[in-house]
PDB file of C-alpha atoms in Angstrom:
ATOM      1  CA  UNK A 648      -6.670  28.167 -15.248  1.00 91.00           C
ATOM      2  CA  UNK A 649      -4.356  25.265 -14.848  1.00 95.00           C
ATOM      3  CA  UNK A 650      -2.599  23.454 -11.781  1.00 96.00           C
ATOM      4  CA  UNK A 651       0.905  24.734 -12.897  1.00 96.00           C
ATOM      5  CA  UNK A 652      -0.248  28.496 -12.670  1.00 95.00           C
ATOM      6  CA  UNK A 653      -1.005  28.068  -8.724  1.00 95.00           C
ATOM      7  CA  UNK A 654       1.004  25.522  -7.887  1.00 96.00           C
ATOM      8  CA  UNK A 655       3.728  26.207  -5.314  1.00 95.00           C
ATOM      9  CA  UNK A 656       7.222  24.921  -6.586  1.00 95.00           C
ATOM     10  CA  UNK A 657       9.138  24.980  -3.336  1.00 94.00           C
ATOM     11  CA  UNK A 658       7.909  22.019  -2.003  1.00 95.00           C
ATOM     12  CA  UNK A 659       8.917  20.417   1.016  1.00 96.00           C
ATOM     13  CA  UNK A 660       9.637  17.391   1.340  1.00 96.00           C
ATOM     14  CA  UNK A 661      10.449  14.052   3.804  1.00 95.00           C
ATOM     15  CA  UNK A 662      12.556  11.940   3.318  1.00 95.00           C
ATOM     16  CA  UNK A 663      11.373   7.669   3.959  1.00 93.00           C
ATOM     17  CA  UNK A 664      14.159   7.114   6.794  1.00 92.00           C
ATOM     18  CA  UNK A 665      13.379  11.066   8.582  1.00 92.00           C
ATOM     19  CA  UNK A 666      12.770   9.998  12.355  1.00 89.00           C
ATOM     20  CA  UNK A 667       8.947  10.747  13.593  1.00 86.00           C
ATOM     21  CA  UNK A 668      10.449  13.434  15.493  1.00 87.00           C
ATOM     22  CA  UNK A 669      12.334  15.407  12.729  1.00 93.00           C
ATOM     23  CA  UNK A 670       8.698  14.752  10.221  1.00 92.00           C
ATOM     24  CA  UNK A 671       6.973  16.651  13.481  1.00 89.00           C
ATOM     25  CA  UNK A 672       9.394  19.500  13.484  1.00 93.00           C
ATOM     26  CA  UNK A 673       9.395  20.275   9.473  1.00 95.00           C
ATOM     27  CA  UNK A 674       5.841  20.622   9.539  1.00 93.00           C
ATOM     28  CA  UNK A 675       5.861  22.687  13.040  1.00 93.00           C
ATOM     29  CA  UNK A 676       8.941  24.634  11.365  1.00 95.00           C
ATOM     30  CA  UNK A 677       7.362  25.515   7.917  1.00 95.00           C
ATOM     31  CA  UNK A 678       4.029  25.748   9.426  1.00 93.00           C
ATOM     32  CA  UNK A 679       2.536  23.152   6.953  1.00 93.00           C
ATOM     33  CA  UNK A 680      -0.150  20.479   7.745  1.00 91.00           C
ATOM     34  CA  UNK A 681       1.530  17.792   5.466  1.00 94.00           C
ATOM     35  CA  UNK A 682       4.453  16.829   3.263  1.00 96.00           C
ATOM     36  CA  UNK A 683       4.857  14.446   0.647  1.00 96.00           C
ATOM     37  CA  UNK A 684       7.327  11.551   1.153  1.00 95.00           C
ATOM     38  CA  UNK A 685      10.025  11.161  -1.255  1.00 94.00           C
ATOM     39  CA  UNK A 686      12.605   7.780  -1.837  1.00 92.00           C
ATOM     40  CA  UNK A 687      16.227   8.007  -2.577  1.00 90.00           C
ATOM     41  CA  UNK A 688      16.092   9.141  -6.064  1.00 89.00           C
ATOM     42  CA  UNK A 689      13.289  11.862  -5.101  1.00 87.00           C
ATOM     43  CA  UNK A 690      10.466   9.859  -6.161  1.00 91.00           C
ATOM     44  CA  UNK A 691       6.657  10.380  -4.568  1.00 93.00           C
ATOM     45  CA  UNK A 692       6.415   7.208  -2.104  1.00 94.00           C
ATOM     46  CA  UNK A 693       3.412   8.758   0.266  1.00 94.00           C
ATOM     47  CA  UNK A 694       2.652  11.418   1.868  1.00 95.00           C
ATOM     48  CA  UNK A 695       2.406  12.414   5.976  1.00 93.00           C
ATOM     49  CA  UNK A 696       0.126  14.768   7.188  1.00 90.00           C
ATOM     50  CA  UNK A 697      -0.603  16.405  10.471  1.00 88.00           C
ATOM     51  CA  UNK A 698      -3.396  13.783  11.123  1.00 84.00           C
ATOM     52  CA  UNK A 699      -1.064  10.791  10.587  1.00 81.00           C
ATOM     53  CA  UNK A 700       1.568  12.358  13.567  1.00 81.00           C
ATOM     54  CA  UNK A 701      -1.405  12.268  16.094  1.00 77.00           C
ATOM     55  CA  UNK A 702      -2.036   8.734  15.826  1.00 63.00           C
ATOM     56  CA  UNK A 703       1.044   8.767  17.978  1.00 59.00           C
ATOM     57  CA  UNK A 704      -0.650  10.469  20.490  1.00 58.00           C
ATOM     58  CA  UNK A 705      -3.969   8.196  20.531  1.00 50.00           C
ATOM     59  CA  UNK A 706      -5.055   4.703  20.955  1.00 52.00           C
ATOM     60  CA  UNK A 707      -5.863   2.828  18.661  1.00 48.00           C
ATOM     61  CA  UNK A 708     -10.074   2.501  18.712  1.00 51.00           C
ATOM     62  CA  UNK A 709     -10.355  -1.592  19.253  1.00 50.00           C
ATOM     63  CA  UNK A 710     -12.830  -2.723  16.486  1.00 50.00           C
ATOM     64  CA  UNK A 711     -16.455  -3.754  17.349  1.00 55.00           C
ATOM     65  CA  UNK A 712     -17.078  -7.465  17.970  1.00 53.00           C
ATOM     66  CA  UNK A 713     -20.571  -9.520  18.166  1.00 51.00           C
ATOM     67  CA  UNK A 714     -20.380 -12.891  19.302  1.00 55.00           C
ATOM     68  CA  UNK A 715     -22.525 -15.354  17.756  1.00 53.00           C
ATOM     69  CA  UNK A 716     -23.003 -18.759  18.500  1.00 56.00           C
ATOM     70  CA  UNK A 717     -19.059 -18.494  20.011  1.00 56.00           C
ATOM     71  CA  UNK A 718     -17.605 -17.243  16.880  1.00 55.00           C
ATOM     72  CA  UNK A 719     -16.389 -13.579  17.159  1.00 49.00           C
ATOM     73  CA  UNK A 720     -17.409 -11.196  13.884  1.00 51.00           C
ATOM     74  CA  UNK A 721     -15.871  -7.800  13.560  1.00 52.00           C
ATOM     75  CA  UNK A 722     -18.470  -5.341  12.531  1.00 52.00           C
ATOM     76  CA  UNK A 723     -16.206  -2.056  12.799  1.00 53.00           C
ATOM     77  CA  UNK A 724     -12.903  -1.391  11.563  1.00 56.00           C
ATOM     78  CA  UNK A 725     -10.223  -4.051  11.757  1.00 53.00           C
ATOM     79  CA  UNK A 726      -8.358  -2.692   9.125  1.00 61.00           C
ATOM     80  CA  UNK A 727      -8.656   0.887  10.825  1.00 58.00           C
ATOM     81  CA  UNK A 728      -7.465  -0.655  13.959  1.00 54.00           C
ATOM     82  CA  UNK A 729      -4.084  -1.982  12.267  1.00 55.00           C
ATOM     83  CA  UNK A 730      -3.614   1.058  10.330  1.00 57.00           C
ATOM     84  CA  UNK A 731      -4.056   3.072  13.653  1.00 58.00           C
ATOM     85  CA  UNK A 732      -1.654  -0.029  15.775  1.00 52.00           C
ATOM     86  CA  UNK A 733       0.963   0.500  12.885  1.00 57.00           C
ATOM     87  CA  UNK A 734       1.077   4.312  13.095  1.00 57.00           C
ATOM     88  CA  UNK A 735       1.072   4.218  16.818  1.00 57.00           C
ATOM     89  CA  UNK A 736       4.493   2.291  16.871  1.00 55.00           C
ATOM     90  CA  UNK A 737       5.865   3.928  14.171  1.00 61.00           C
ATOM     91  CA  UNK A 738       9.916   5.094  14.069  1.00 74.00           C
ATOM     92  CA  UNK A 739      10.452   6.239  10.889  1.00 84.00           C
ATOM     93  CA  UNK A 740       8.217   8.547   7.934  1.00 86.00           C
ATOM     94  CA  UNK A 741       7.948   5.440   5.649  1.00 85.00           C
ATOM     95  CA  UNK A 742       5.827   3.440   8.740  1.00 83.00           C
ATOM     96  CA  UNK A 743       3.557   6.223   9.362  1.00 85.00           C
ATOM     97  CA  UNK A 744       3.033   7.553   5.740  1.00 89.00           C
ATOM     98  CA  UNK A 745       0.111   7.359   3.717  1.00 89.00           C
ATOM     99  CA  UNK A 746       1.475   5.345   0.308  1.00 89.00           C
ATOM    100  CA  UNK A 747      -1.674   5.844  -1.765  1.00 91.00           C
ATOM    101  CA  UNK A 748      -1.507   9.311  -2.774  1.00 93.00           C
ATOM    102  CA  UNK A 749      -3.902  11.292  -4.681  1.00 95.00           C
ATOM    103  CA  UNK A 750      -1.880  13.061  -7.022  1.00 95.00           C
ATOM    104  CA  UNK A 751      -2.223  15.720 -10.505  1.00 97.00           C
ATOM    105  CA  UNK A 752      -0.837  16.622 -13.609  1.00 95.00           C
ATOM    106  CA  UNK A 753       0.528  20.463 -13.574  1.00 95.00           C
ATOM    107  CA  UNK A 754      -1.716  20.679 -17.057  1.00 95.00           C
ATOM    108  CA  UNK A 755      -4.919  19.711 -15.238  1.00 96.00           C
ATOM    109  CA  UNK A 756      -7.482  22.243 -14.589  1.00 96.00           C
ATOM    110  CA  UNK A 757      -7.993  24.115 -11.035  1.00 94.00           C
ATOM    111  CA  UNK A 758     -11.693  22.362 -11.055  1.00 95.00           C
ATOM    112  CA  UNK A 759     -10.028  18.903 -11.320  1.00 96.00           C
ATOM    113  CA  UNK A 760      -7.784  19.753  -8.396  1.00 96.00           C
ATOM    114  CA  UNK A 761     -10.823  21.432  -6.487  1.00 95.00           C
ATOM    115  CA  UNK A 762     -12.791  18.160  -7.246  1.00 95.00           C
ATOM    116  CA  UNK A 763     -10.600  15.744  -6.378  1.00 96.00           C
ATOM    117  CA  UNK A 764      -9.495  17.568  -2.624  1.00 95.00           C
ATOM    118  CA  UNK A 765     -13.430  17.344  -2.626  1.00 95.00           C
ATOM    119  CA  UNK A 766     -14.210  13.817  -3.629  1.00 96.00           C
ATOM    120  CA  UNK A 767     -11.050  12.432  -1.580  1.00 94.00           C
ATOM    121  CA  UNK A 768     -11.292  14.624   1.446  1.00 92.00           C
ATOM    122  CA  UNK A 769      -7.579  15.964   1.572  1.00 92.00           C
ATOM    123  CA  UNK A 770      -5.758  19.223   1.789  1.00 92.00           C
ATOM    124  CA  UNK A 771      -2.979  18.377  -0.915  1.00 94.00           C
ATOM    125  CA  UNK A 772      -2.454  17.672  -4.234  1.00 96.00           C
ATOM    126  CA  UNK A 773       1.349  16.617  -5.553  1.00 97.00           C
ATOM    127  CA  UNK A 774       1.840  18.038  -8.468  1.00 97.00           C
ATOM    128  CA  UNK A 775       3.766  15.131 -10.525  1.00 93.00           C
ATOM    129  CA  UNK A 776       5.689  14.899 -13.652  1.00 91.00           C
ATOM    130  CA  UNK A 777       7.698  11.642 -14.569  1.00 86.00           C
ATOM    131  CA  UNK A 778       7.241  10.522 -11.052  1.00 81.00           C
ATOM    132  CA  UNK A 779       9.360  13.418  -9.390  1.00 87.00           C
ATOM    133  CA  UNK A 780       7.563  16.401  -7.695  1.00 93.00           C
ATOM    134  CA  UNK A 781       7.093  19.614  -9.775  1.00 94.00           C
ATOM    135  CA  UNK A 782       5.064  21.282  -6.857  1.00 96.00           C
ATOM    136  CA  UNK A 783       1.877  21.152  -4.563  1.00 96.00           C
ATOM    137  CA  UNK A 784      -1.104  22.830  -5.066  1.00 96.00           C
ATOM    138  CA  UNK A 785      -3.124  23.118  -1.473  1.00 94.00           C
ATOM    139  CA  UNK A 786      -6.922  24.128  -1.005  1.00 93.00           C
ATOM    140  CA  UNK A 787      -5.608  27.667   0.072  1.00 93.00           C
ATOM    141  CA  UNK A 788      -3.897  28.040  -3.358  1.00 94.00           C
ATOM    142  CA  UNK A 789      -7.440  27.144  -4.887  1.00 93.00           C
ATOM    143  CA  UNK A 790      -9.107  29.655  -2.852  1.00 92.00           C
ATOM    144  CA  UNK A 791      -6.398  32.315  -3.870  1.00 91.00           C
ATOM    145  CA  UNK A 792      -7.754  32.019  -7.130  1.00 87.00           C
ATOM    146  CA  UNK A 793     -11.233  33.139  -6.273  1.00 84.00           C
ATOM    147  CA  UNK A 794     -10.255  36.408  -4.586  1.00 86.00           C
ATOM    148  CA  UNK A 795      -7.702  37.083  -7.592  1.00 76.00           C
ATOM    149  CA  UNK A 796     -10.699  36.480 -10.541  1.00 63.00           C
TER     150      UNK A 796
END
């Protein structure tokens, strides 16, 4: 079985300039835990998920220092800690988006998509064809397929 014969083609998408508030109310609206995030001419750019909106509810987790011999070494999470800074002040979907999607062919096979959600820890797959989204194929569509064998 192949990623085009689960995939859903109705996808939902943000748009880079949608307000933080408006990104919150699609996925609260639809009931969906994450959207992908499309440019001007409808091209993939990111994607925001559930997980990135609560970093506006948080604070950022300040990295872990050691000083030695007065110099100050990070030992946890710098990067993390701007990542987390950025999505805290965050206005618009392009400043809280993730831009390094994980994305799939619609002719790849349902164990590709199942391995990569695995490998890569996430919930979605954009289905892509010359950039543009064809659909989405989630971990629920996956597990659809095992109660319809």
């Amino acid at each position: 079985m192949k990623v085009k014969d689960v995939m859903q083609t109705n996808v939902i998408t943000i748009r880079t300039d949608m307000e933080i508030k408006e990104v919150a109310k699609i996925l609260y609206d639809h009931q969906i835990s994450g959207a992908p995030v499309v440019d001007s001419e409808g091209k993939l750019v990111g994607i925001v998920s559930e997980g990135d909106l609560l970093h506006k509810e948080t604070n950022p987790q300040i990295p872990g220092v050691v000083g030695i011999l007065g110099a100050l070494i990070y030992y946890r999470g710098v990067r993390q800690y701007q990542s987390d800074l950025k999505k805290l002040i965050a206005l618009q979907a392009s400043e809280i988006m993730t831009s390094q999607v994980v994305k799939i062919n619609k002719e790849a096979s349902i164990e590709e998509a199942a391995s990569l959600m695995v490998s890569k820890k996430i919930k979605r797959l954009p289905v892509i064809e010359d950039g543009k989204i064809v659909g989405i194929v989630t971990r629920m569509d996956i597990i659809k397929t095992l109660i319809d064998d």
